Amino acid sequence: MSSSSRCAEEALHPCPPAGVSGFGIECASRVGPIQRLPHTGRTVTVIILAAGRGARFLASGGPTHKLDALLCGKPVLWHVMQAVQASGLDWHLVRPAAATAGMGETIAMGVKAAADAPGWLILPGDLPLVRGASLKRVAEALTGHAVVVPHYRSRRGHPVGFRNECLAALAALSGDAGAASVVHAYRQNGQVLELPLNDAGICLDVDTVQDLHRAQRRLARLAHLAHLRDARARPAVDLPAAGAAR
């Protein structure tokens, strides 16, 4: 079976009983209170938002929460955590047992839990194709700007970065509007950097089953291209001519 066919077959299976291997993250039905995960206060901290209900995914035919749906054999959230780990940044996952009142409340919870960090990257947990290098670029850009908004081909993406001076505004968020009001306020003062990145993954979220299938196809293409690059990089092996003495 090809990798793309295997991805399509596995896409809608529920999260495996063992949870998300390597990070101690379990499925939504089994997760406990907000987990305090690797956060030291030494680096910009990635706040992974995983508290939403995923209603659109369920309405589109998904049998499980979108973060637990399998993408090429691993849950969507697992792919996000791989990118976070690859970035080398501190991180904190917000995934309470019950859904929050909205993204604003979820952001506030995460920022308060890592209030001593020099800044935060607000990363929705449904962006399985985002690259760790992109997270690092946004974090580095915070050294010169209060707010950093990444873009891919003129499309705004995630994560949006905030320096520690934004703490009070982020901690006061509520409802479902997210941090748009904070970005707007700092933009008015000329303190927002619009950062272009060559990473489509910062814009490709998984809100529906159709989005998941698109992500599968893109991952399959990327895997195929990587295979071709590896094949070209291998040194040629000289084979003995036909009839040559052994």
PDB file of C-alpha atoms in Angstrom:
ATOM      1  CA  MET A   1       0.000   0.000   0.000  1.00  0.00           C
ATOM      2  CA  SER A   2       1.387   3.457  -0.902  1.00  0.00           C
ATOM      3  CA  SER A   3       2.056   6.027   1.824  1.00  0.00           C
ATOM      4  CA  SER A   4      -0.723   8.295   0.516  1.00  0.00           C
ATOM      5  CA  SER A   5      -3.253   5.410   0.488  1.00  0.00           C
ATOM      6  CA  ARG A   6      -2.201   4.371   3.967  1.00  0.00           C
ATOM      7  CA  CYS A   7      -2.614   7.954   5.206  1.00  0.00           C
ATOM      8  CA  ALA A   8      -6.133   8.138   3.739  1.00  0.00           C
ATOM      9  CA  GLU A   9      -7.139   4.825   5.321  1.00  0.00           C
ATOM     10  CA  GLU A  10      -5.845   5.822   8.766  1.00  0.00           C
ATOM     11  CA  ALA A  11      -7.145   9.396   8.718  1.00  0.00           C
ATOM     12  CA  LEU A  12     -10.363   8.998  10.661  1.00  0.00           C
ATOM     13  CA  HIS A  13      -9.355   6.280  13.111  1.00  0.00           C
ATOM     14  CA  PRO A  14      -9.631   7.386  16.730  1.00  0.00           C
ATOM     15  CA  CYS A  15      -6.581   8.209  18.790  1.00  0.00           C
ATOM     16  CA  PRO A  16      -4.646   5.061  19.803  1.00  0.00           C
ATOM     17  CA  PRO A  17      -5.085   3.946  23.427  1.00  0.00           C
ATOM     18  CA  ALA A  18      -1.465   4.717  24.257  1.00  0.00           C
ATOM     19  CA  GLY A  19      -1.988   8.418  23.583  1.00  0.00           C
ATOM     20  CA  VAL A  20       0.524  10.595  21.808  1.00  0.00           C
ATOM     21  CA  SER A  21       3.801   8.780  22.149  1.00  0.00           C
ATOM     22  CA  GLY A  22       6.782  10.673  23.495  1.00  0.00           C
ATOM     23  CA  PHE A  23       5.040  13.679  25.034  1.00  0.00           C
ATOM     24  CA  GLY A  24       2.712  12.277  27.690  1.00  0.00           C
ATOM     25  CA  ILE A  25      -0.315  13.767  25.917  1.00  0.00           C
ATOM     26  CA  GLU A  26      -3.453  11.648  25.921  1.00  0.00           C
ATOM     27  CA  CYS A  27      -6.692  11.773  23.962  1.00  0.00           C
ATOM     28  CA  ALA A  28      -9.284  14.401  24.793  1.00  0.00           C
ATOM     29  CA  SER A  29     -11.520  11.846  26.530  1.00  0.00           C
ATOM     30  CA  ARG A  30      -8.740  10.904  28.937  1.00  0.00           C
ATOM     31  CA  VAL A  31      -6.782  14.111  29.474  1.00  0.00           C
ATOM     32  CA  GLY A  32      -6.737  15.624  32.938  1.00  0.00           C
ATOM     33  CA  PRO A  33      -6.220  19.238  34.016  1.00  0.00           C
ATOM     34  CA  ILE A  34      -3.881  21.597  32.149  1.00  0.00           C
ATOM     35  CA  GLN A  35      -0.556  19.806  31.911  1.00  0.00           C
ATOM     36  CA  ARG A  36       2.527  21.694  33.050  1.00  0.00           C
ATOM     37  CA  LEU A  37       5.024  20.685  30.424  1.00  0.00           C
ATOM     38  CA  PRO A  38       8.609  21.751  29.663  1.00  0.00           C
ATOM     39  CA  HIS A  39       8.754  25.441  30.571  1.00  0.00           C
ATOM     40  CA  THR A  40      11.826  26.943  32.201  1.00  0.00           C
ATOM     41  CA  GLY A  41      11.375  30.686  31.715  1.00  0.00           C
ATOM     42  CA  ARG A  42      14.687  30.802  29.855  1.00  0.00           C
ATOM     43  CA  THR A  43      13.346  31.018  26.289  1.00  0.00           C
ATOM     44  CA  VAL A  44      10.315  32.328  24.472  1.00  0.00           C
ATOM     45  CA  THR A  45       7.584  29.803  25.290  1.00  0.00           C
ATOM     46  CA  VAL A  46       5.274  28.204  22.750  1.00  0.00           C
ATOM     47  CA  ILE A  47       1.692  28.147  24.067  1.00  0.00           C
ATOM     48  CA  ILE A  48      -0.094  25.278  22.299  1.00  0.00           C
ATOM     49  CA  LEU A  49      -3.850  25.860  22.195  1.00  0.00           C
ATOM     50  CA  ALA A  50      -5.736  22.566  22.409  1.00  0.00           C
ATOM     51  CA  ALA A  51      -8.857  23.471  24.352  1.00  0.00           C
ATOM     52  CA  GLY A  52     -11.389  23.953  21.556  1.00  0.00           C
ATOM     53  CA  ARG A  53     -14.359  21.672  20.958  1.00  0.00           C
ATOM     54  CA  GLY A  54     -13.493  20.912  17.322  1.00  0.00           C
ATOM     55  CA  ALA A  55     -17.167  21.273  16.392  1.00  0.00           C
ATOM     56  CA  ARG A  56     -16.549  21.900  12.673  1.00  0.00           C
ATOM     57  CA  PHE A  57     -14.491  18.724  12.369  1.00  0.00           C
ATOM     58  CA  LEU A  58     -17.215  16.649  13.998  1.00  0.00           C
ATOM     59  CA  ALA A  59     -19.891  18.310  11.849  1.00  0.00           C
ATOM     60  CA  SER A  60     -17.924  17.450   8.690  1.00  0.00           C
ATOM     61  CA  GLY A  61     -18.018  13.741   9.539  1.00  0.00           C
ATOM     62  CA  GLY A  62     -15.087  13.307  11.896  1.00  0.00           C
ATOM     63  CA  PRO A  63     -15.715  10.606  14.542  1.00  0.00           C
ATOM     64  CA  THR A  64     -13.216  12.013  17.056  1.00  0.00           C
ATOM     65  CA  HIS A  65     -11.731  15.326  18.156  1.00  0.00           C
ATOM     66  CA  LYS A  66      -9.682  16.824  15.315  1.00  0.00           C
ATOM     67  CA  LEU A  67      -6.477  16.890  17.363  1.00  0.00           C
ATOM     68  CA  ASP A  68      -6.794  13.131  17.896  1.00  0.00           C
ATOM     69  CA  ALA A  69      -7.563  12.292  14.255  1.00  0.00           C
ATOM     70  CA  LEU A  70      -4.714  10.372  12.657  1.00  0.00           C
ATOM     71  CA  LEU A  71      -2.551  12.001  10.012  1.00  0.00           C
ATOM     72  CA  CYS A  72      -0.253   9.397   8.419  1.00  0.00           C
ATOM     73  CA  GLY A  73      -0.548   7.193  11.490  1.00  0.00           C
ATOM     74  CA  LYS A  74      -0.036   9.865  14.172  1.00  0.00           C
ATOM     75  CA  PRO A  75      -2.538  12.253  15.811  1.00  0.00           C
ATOM     76  CA  VAL A  76      -2.680  15.796  14.454  1.00  0.00           C
ATOM     77  CA  LEU A  77      -1.450  17.157  17.796  1.00  0.00           C
ATOM     78  CA  TRP A  78       1.551  14.796  17.700  1.00  0.00           C
ATOM     79  CA  HIS A  79       2.740  16.421  14.465  1.00  0.00           C
ATOM     80  CA  VAL A  80       2.442  19.872  16.060  1.00  0.00           C
ATOM     81  CA  MET A  81       4.431  18.741  19.088  1.00  0.00           C
ATOM     82  CA  GLN A  82       7.164  17.378  16.830  1.00  0.00           C
ATOM     83  CA  ALA A  83       7.604  20.860  15.341  1.00  0.00           C
ATOM     84  CA  VAL A  84       7.608  22.459  18.789  1.00  0.00           C
ATOM     85  CA  GLN A  85      10.259  20.062  20.032  1.00  0.00           C
ATOM     86  CA  ALA A  86      12.364  20.649  16.902  1.00  0.00           C
ATOM     87  CA  SER A  87      12.316  24.414  17.564  1.00  0.00           C
ATOM     88  CA  GLY A  88      14.224  23.985  20.821  1.00  0.00           C
ATOM     89  CA  LEU A  89      11.875  26.434  22.570  1.00  0.00           C
ATOM     90  CA  ASP A  90      10.121  26.000  25.905  1.00  0.00           C
ATOM     91  CA  TRP A  91       6.471  25.053  25.581  1.00  0.00           C
ATOM     92  CA  HIS A  92       3.237  24.741  27.514  1.00  0.00           C
ATOM     93  CA  LEU A  93       0.156  22.818  26.397  1.00  0.00           C
ATOM     94  CA  VAL A  94      -3.305  24.117  27.309  1.00  0.00           C
ATOM     95  CA  ARG A  95      -5.746  21.218  27.099  1.00  0.00           C
ATOM     96  CA  PRO A  96      -8.138  21.192  30.062  1.00  0.00           C
ATOM     97  CA  ALA A  97     -10.657  18.404  30.624  1.00  0.00           C
ATOM     98  CA  ALA A  98     -13.525  20.735  29.668  1.00  0.00           C
ATOM     99  CA  ALA A  99     -13.497  23.137  26.732  1.00  0.00           C
ATOM    100  CA  THR A 100     -12.832  26.780  27.584  1.00  0.00           C
ATOM    101  CA  ALA A 101     -15.171  29.686  26.798  1.00  0.00           C
ATOM    102  CA  GLY A 102     -13.107  30.587  23.736  1.00  0.00           C
ATOM    103  CA  MET A 103      -9.646  31.139  22.306  1.00  0.00           C
ATOM    104  CA  GLY A 104      -9.146  34.323  24.322  1.00  0.00           C
ATOM    105  CA  GLU A 105      -9.580  32.475  27.601  1.00  0.00           C
ATOM    106  CA  THR A 106      -7.300  29.665  26.416  1.00  0.00           C
ATOM    107  CA  ILE A 107      -4.524  32.128  25.510  1.00  0.00           C
ATOM    108  CA  ALA A 108      -4.862  33.848  28.882  1.00  0.00           C
ATOM    109  CA  MET A 109      -4.589  30.521  30.704  1.00  0.00           C
ATOM    110  CA  GLY A 110      -1.443  29.573  28.827  1.00  0.00           C
ATOM    111  CA  VAL A 111       0.295  32.921  29.213  1.00  0.00           C
ATOM    112  CA  LYS A 112      -0.447  33.053  32.943  1.00  0.00           C
ATOM    113  CA  ALA A 113       1.026  29.559  33.347  1.00  0.00           C
ATOM    114  CA  ALA A 114       4.276  30.765  31.716  1.00  0.00           C
ATOM    115  CA  ALA A 115       4.206  34.369  32.932  1.00  0.00           C
ATOM    116  CA  ASP A 116       7.969  34.470  33.613  1.00  0.00           C
ATOM    117  CA  ALA A 117       8.867  33.762  29.962  1.00  0.00           C
ATOM    118  CA  PRO A 118      10.487  36.569  27.909  1.00  0.00           C
ATOM    119  CA  GLY A 119       7.717  36.104  25.349  1.00  0.00           C
ATOM    120  CA  TRP A 120       5.217  33.662  23.887  1.00  0.00           C
ATOM    121  CA  LEU A 121       4.284  32.122  20.564  1.00  0.00           C
ATOM    122  CA  ILE A 122       0.554  31.432  20.379  1.00  0.00           C
ATOM    123  CA  LEU A 123       0.215  28.230  18.364  1.00  0.00           C
ATOM    124  CA  PRO A 124      -3.138  26.541  17.625  1.00  0.00           C
ATOM    125  CA  GLY A 125      -2.868  22.787  17.997  1.00  0.00           C
ATOM    126  CA  ASP A 126      -4.439  22.104  14.592  1.00  0.00           C
ATOM    127  CA  LEU A 127      -1.455  23.140  12.409  1.00  0.00           C
ATOM    128  CA  PRO A 128       0.247  19.766  11.818  1.00  0.00           C
ATOM    129  CA  LEU A 129       2.468  20.930   8.931  1.00  0.00           C
ATOM    130  CA  VAL A 130       4.111  23.918  10.638  1.00  0.00           C
ATOM    131  CA  ARG A 131       7.916  23.666  10.780  1.00  0.00           C
ATOM    132  CA  GLY A 132      10.066  23.975  13.861  1.00  0.00           C
ATOM    133  CA  ALA A 133      12.330  26.400  11.984  1.00  0.00           C
ATOM    134  CA  SER A 134       9.365  28.739  11.485  1.00  0.00           C
ATOM    135  CA  LEU A 135       8.670  28.808  15.223  1.00  0.00           C
ATOM    136  CA  LYS A 136      12.311  29.654  15.851  1.00  0.00           C
ATOM    137  CA  ARG A 137      12.235  32.490  13.281  1.00  0.00           C
ATOM    138  CA  VAL A 138       9.221  34.106  14.957  1.00  0.00           C
ATOM    139  CA  ALA A 139      10.845  33.781  18.397  1.00  0.00           C
ATOM    140  CA  GLU A 140      14.082  35.358  17.163  1.00  0.00           C
ATOM    141  CA  ALA A 141      12.189  38.277  15.618  1.00  0.00           C
ATOM    142  CA  LEU A 142      10.748  39.165  19.055  1.00  0.00           C
ATOM    143  CA  THR A 143      14.132  40.546  20.073  1.00  0.00           C
ATOM    144  CA  GLY A 144      13.362  43.670  18.040  1.00  0.00           C
ATOM    145  CA  HIS A 145       9.562  43.853  18.070  1.00  0.00           C
ATOM    146  CA  ALA A 146       6.758  43.579  20.620  1.00  0.00           C
ATOM    147  CA  VAL A 147       4.532  41.536  18.289  1.00  0.00           C
ATOM    148  CA  VAL A 148       5.459  39.362  15.297  1.00  0.00           C
ATOM    149  CA  VAL A 149       2.843  38.188  12.778  1.00  0.00           C
ATOM    150  CA  PRO A 150       4.092  35.559  10.278  1.00  0.00           C
ATOM    151  CA  HIS A 151       2.859  35.452   6.672  1.00  0.00           C
ATOM    152  CA  TYR A 152       3.023  32.959   3.838  1.00  0.00           C
ATOM    153  CA  ARG A 153       2.397  34.492   0.400  1.00  0.00           C
ATOM    154  CA  SER A 154       0.403  37.379   1.910  1.00  0.00           C
ATOM    155  CA  ARG A 155      -1.690  35.048   4.112  1.00  0.00           C
ATOM    156  CA  ARG A 156      -1.451  35.608   7.841  1.00  0.00           C
ATOM    157  CA  GLY A 157      -0.426  32.521   9.728  1.00  0.00           C
ATOM    158  CA  HIS A 158       0.605  31.174  13.129  1.00  0.00           C
ATOM    159  CA  PRO A 159       2.160  31.331  15.589  1.00  0.00           C
ATOM    160  CA  VAL A 160       1.856  35.016  16.413  1.00  0.00           C
ATOM    161  CA  GLY A 161       4.651  36.081  18.761  1.00  0.00           C
ATOM    162  CA  PHE A 162       4.306  38.434  21.748  1.00  0.00           C
ATOM    163  CA  ARG A 163       7.044  39.852  23.930  1.00  0.00           C
ATOM    164  CA  ASN A 164       6.641  39.871  27.730  1.00  0.00           C
ATOM    165  CA  GLU A 165       5.475  43.495  27.730  1.00  0.00           C
ATOM    166  CA  CYS A 166       2.164  42.185  26.329  1.00  0.00           C
ATOM    167  CA  LEU A 167       1.540  40.069  29.457  1.00  0.00           C
ATOM    168  CA  ALA A 168      -1.225  42.185  31.014  1.00  0.00           C
ATOM    169  CA  ALA A 169      -3.161  42.495  27.753  1.00  0.00           C
ATOM    170  CA  LEU A 170      -2.912  38.776  26.954  1.00  0.00           C
ATOM    171  CA  ALA A 171      -3.776  37.686  30.511  1.00  0.00           C
ATOM    172  CA  ALA A 172      -6.950  39.812  30.355  1.00  0.00           C
ATOM    173  CA  LEU A 173      -8.292  38.119  27.201  1.00  0.00           C
ATOM    174  CA  SER A 174     -11.629  36.303  27.268  1.00  0.00           C
ATOM    175  CA  GLY A 175     -14.241  35.042  24.843  1.00  0.00           C
ATOM    176  CA  ASP A 176     -13.543  33.758  21.353  1.00  0.00           C
ATOM    177  CA  ALA A 177     -11.838  36.742  19.704  1.00  0.00           C
ATOM    178  CA  GLY A 178      -8.319  35.489  20.383  1.00  0.00           C
ATOM    179  CA  ALA A 179      -5.512  38.045  20.595  1.00  0.00           C
ATOM    180  CA  ALA A 180      -6.568  40.166  17.593  1.00  0.00           C
ATOM    181  CA  SER A 181      -7.258  43.161  19.840  1.00  0.00           C
ATOM    182  CA  VAL A 182      -3.732  43.009  21.278  1.00  0.00           C
ATOM    183  CA  VAL A 183      -2.175  42.819  17.810  1.00  0.00           C
ATOM    184  CA  HIS A 184      -4.310  45.770  16.668  1.00  0.00           C
ATOM    185  CA  ALA A 185      -3.276  47.930  19.637  1.00  0.00           C
ATOM    186  CA  TYR A 186       0.430  47.324  19.066  1.00  0.00           C
ATOM    187  CA  ARG A 187       0.068  47.805  15.312  1.00  0.00           C
ATOM    188  CA  GLN A 188      -1.385  51.253  15.960  1.00  0.00           C
ATOM    189  CA  ASN A 189       1.871  52.088  17.747  1.00  0.00           C
ATOM    190  CA  GLY A 190       4.067  50.690  14.978  1.00  0.00           C
ATOM    191  CA  GLN A 191       5.309  47.805  17.133  1.00  0.00           C
ATOM    192  CA  VAL A 192       4.221  44.882  14.943  1.00  0.00           C
ATOM    193  CA  LEU A 193       6.556  43.092  12.532  1.00  0.00           C
ATOM    194  CA  GLU A 194       4.946  41.380   9.539  1.00  0.00           C
ATOM    195  CA  LEU A 195       7.335  38.454   8.999  1.00  0.00           C
ATOM    196  CA  PRO A 196       7.299  36.595   5.642  1.00  0.00           C
ATOM    197  CA  LEU A 197       8.069  32.873   5.936  1.00  0.00           C
ATOM    198  CA  ASN A 198       8.452  30.225   3.252  1.00  0.00           C
ATOM    199  CA  ASP A 199       6.279  27.719   5.103  1.00  0.00           C
ATOM    200  CA  ALA A 200       2.748  26.932   3.923  1.00  0.00           C
ATOM    201  CA  GLY A 201       2.260  24.980   7.153  1.00  0.00           C
ATOM    202  CA  ILE A 202       1.757  28.186   9.136  1.00  0.00           C
ATOM    203  CA  CYS A 203      -1.580  28.632   7.313  1.00  0.00           C
ATOM    204  CA  LEU A 204      -2.796  25.037   6.834  1.00  0.00           C
ATOM    205  CA  ASP A 205      -5.034  24.250   9.787  1.00  0.00           C
ATOM    206  CA  VAL A 206      -7.269  21.200  10.192  1.00  0.00           C
ATOM    207  CA  ASP A 207     -10.846  22.336  10.822  1.00  0.00           C
ATOM    208  CA  THR A 208     -12.703  19.707   8.767  1.00  0.00           C
ATOM    209  CA  VAL A 209     -12.242  16.182   7.443  1.00  0.00           C
ATOM    210  CA  GLN A 210     -11.524  17.710   4.040  1.00  0.00           C
ATOM    211  CA  ASP A 211      -8.694  19.761   5.572  1.00  0.00           C
ATOM    212  CA  LEU A 212      -7.264  16.566   7.029  1.00  0.00           C
ATOM    213  CA  HIS A 213      -7.294  14.886   3.624  1.00  0.00           C
ATOM    214  CA  ARG A 214      -5.506  17.893   2.111  1.00  0.00           C
ATOM    215  CA  ALA A 215      -2.854  17.690   4.817  1.00  0.00           C
ATOM    216  CA  GLN A 216      -2.409  13.975   4.075  1.00  0.00           C
ATOM    217  CA  ARG A 217      -1.872  14.631   0.393  1.00  0.00           C
ATOM    218  CA  ARG A 218       0.665  17.364   1.121  1.00  0.00           C
ATOM    219  CA  LEU A 219       2.577  15.158   3.560  1.00  0.00           C
ATOM    220  CA  ALA A 220       2.623  12.346   1.008  1.00  0.00           C
ATOM    221  CA  ARG A 221       4.039  14.729  -1.618  1.00  0.00           C
ATOM    222  CA  LEU A 222       6.692  15.992   0.772  1.00  0.00           C
ATOM    223  CA  ALA A 223       7.672  12.426   1.667  1.00  0.00           C
ATOM    224  CA  HIS A 224       7.948  11.538  -2.022  1.00  0.00           C
ATOM    225  CA  LEU A 225      10.144  14.566  -2.743  1.00  0.00           C
ATOM    226  CA  ALA A 226      12.365  13.730   0.221  1.00  0.00           C
ATOM    227  CA  HIS A 227      12.731  10.171  -1.090  1.00  0.00           C
ATOM    228  CA  LEU A 228      13.776  11.483  -4.507  1.00  0.00           C
ATOM    229  CA  ARG A 229      16.335  13.818  -2.949  1.00  0.00           C
ATOM    230  CA  ASP A 230      17.782  10.984  -0.886  1.00  0.00           C
ATOM    231  CA  ALA A 231      17.986   8.739  -3.954  1.00  0.00           C
ATOM    232  CA  ARG A 232      19.861  11.403  -5.926  1.00  0.00           C
ATOM    233  CA  ALA A 233      22.264  11.992  -3.038  1.00  0.00           C
ATOM    234  CA  ARG A 234      23.305   8.328  -2.773  1.00  0.00           C
ATOM    235  CA  PRO A 235      26.647   7.563  -4.445  1.00  0.00           C
ATOM    236  CA  ALA A 236      26.422   5.447  -7.581  1.00  0.00           C
ATOM    237  CA  VAL A 237      27.469   1.806  -7.199  1.00  0.00           C
ATOM    238  CA  ASP A 238      29.488   0.285 -10.034  1.00  0.00           C
ATOM    239  CA  LEU A 239      28.066  -3.114 -10.978  1.00  0.00           C
ATOM    240  CA  PRO A 240      30.301  -5.780 -12.547  1.00  0.00           C
ATOM    241  CA  ALA A 241      29.938  -6.086 -16.297  1.00  0.00           C
ATOM    242  CA  ALA A 242      28.017  -9.057 -17.668  1.00  0.00           C
ATOM    243  CA  GLY A 243      30.262 -12.115 -17.924  1.00  0.00           C
ATOM    244  CA  ALA A 244      32.986 -10.604 -15.736  1.00  0.00           C
ATOM    245  CA  ALA A 245      34.988 -13.046 -13.680  1.00  0.00           C
ATOM    246  CA  ARG A 246      33.881 -13.411 -10.083  1.00  0.00           C
TER     247      ARG A 246
END
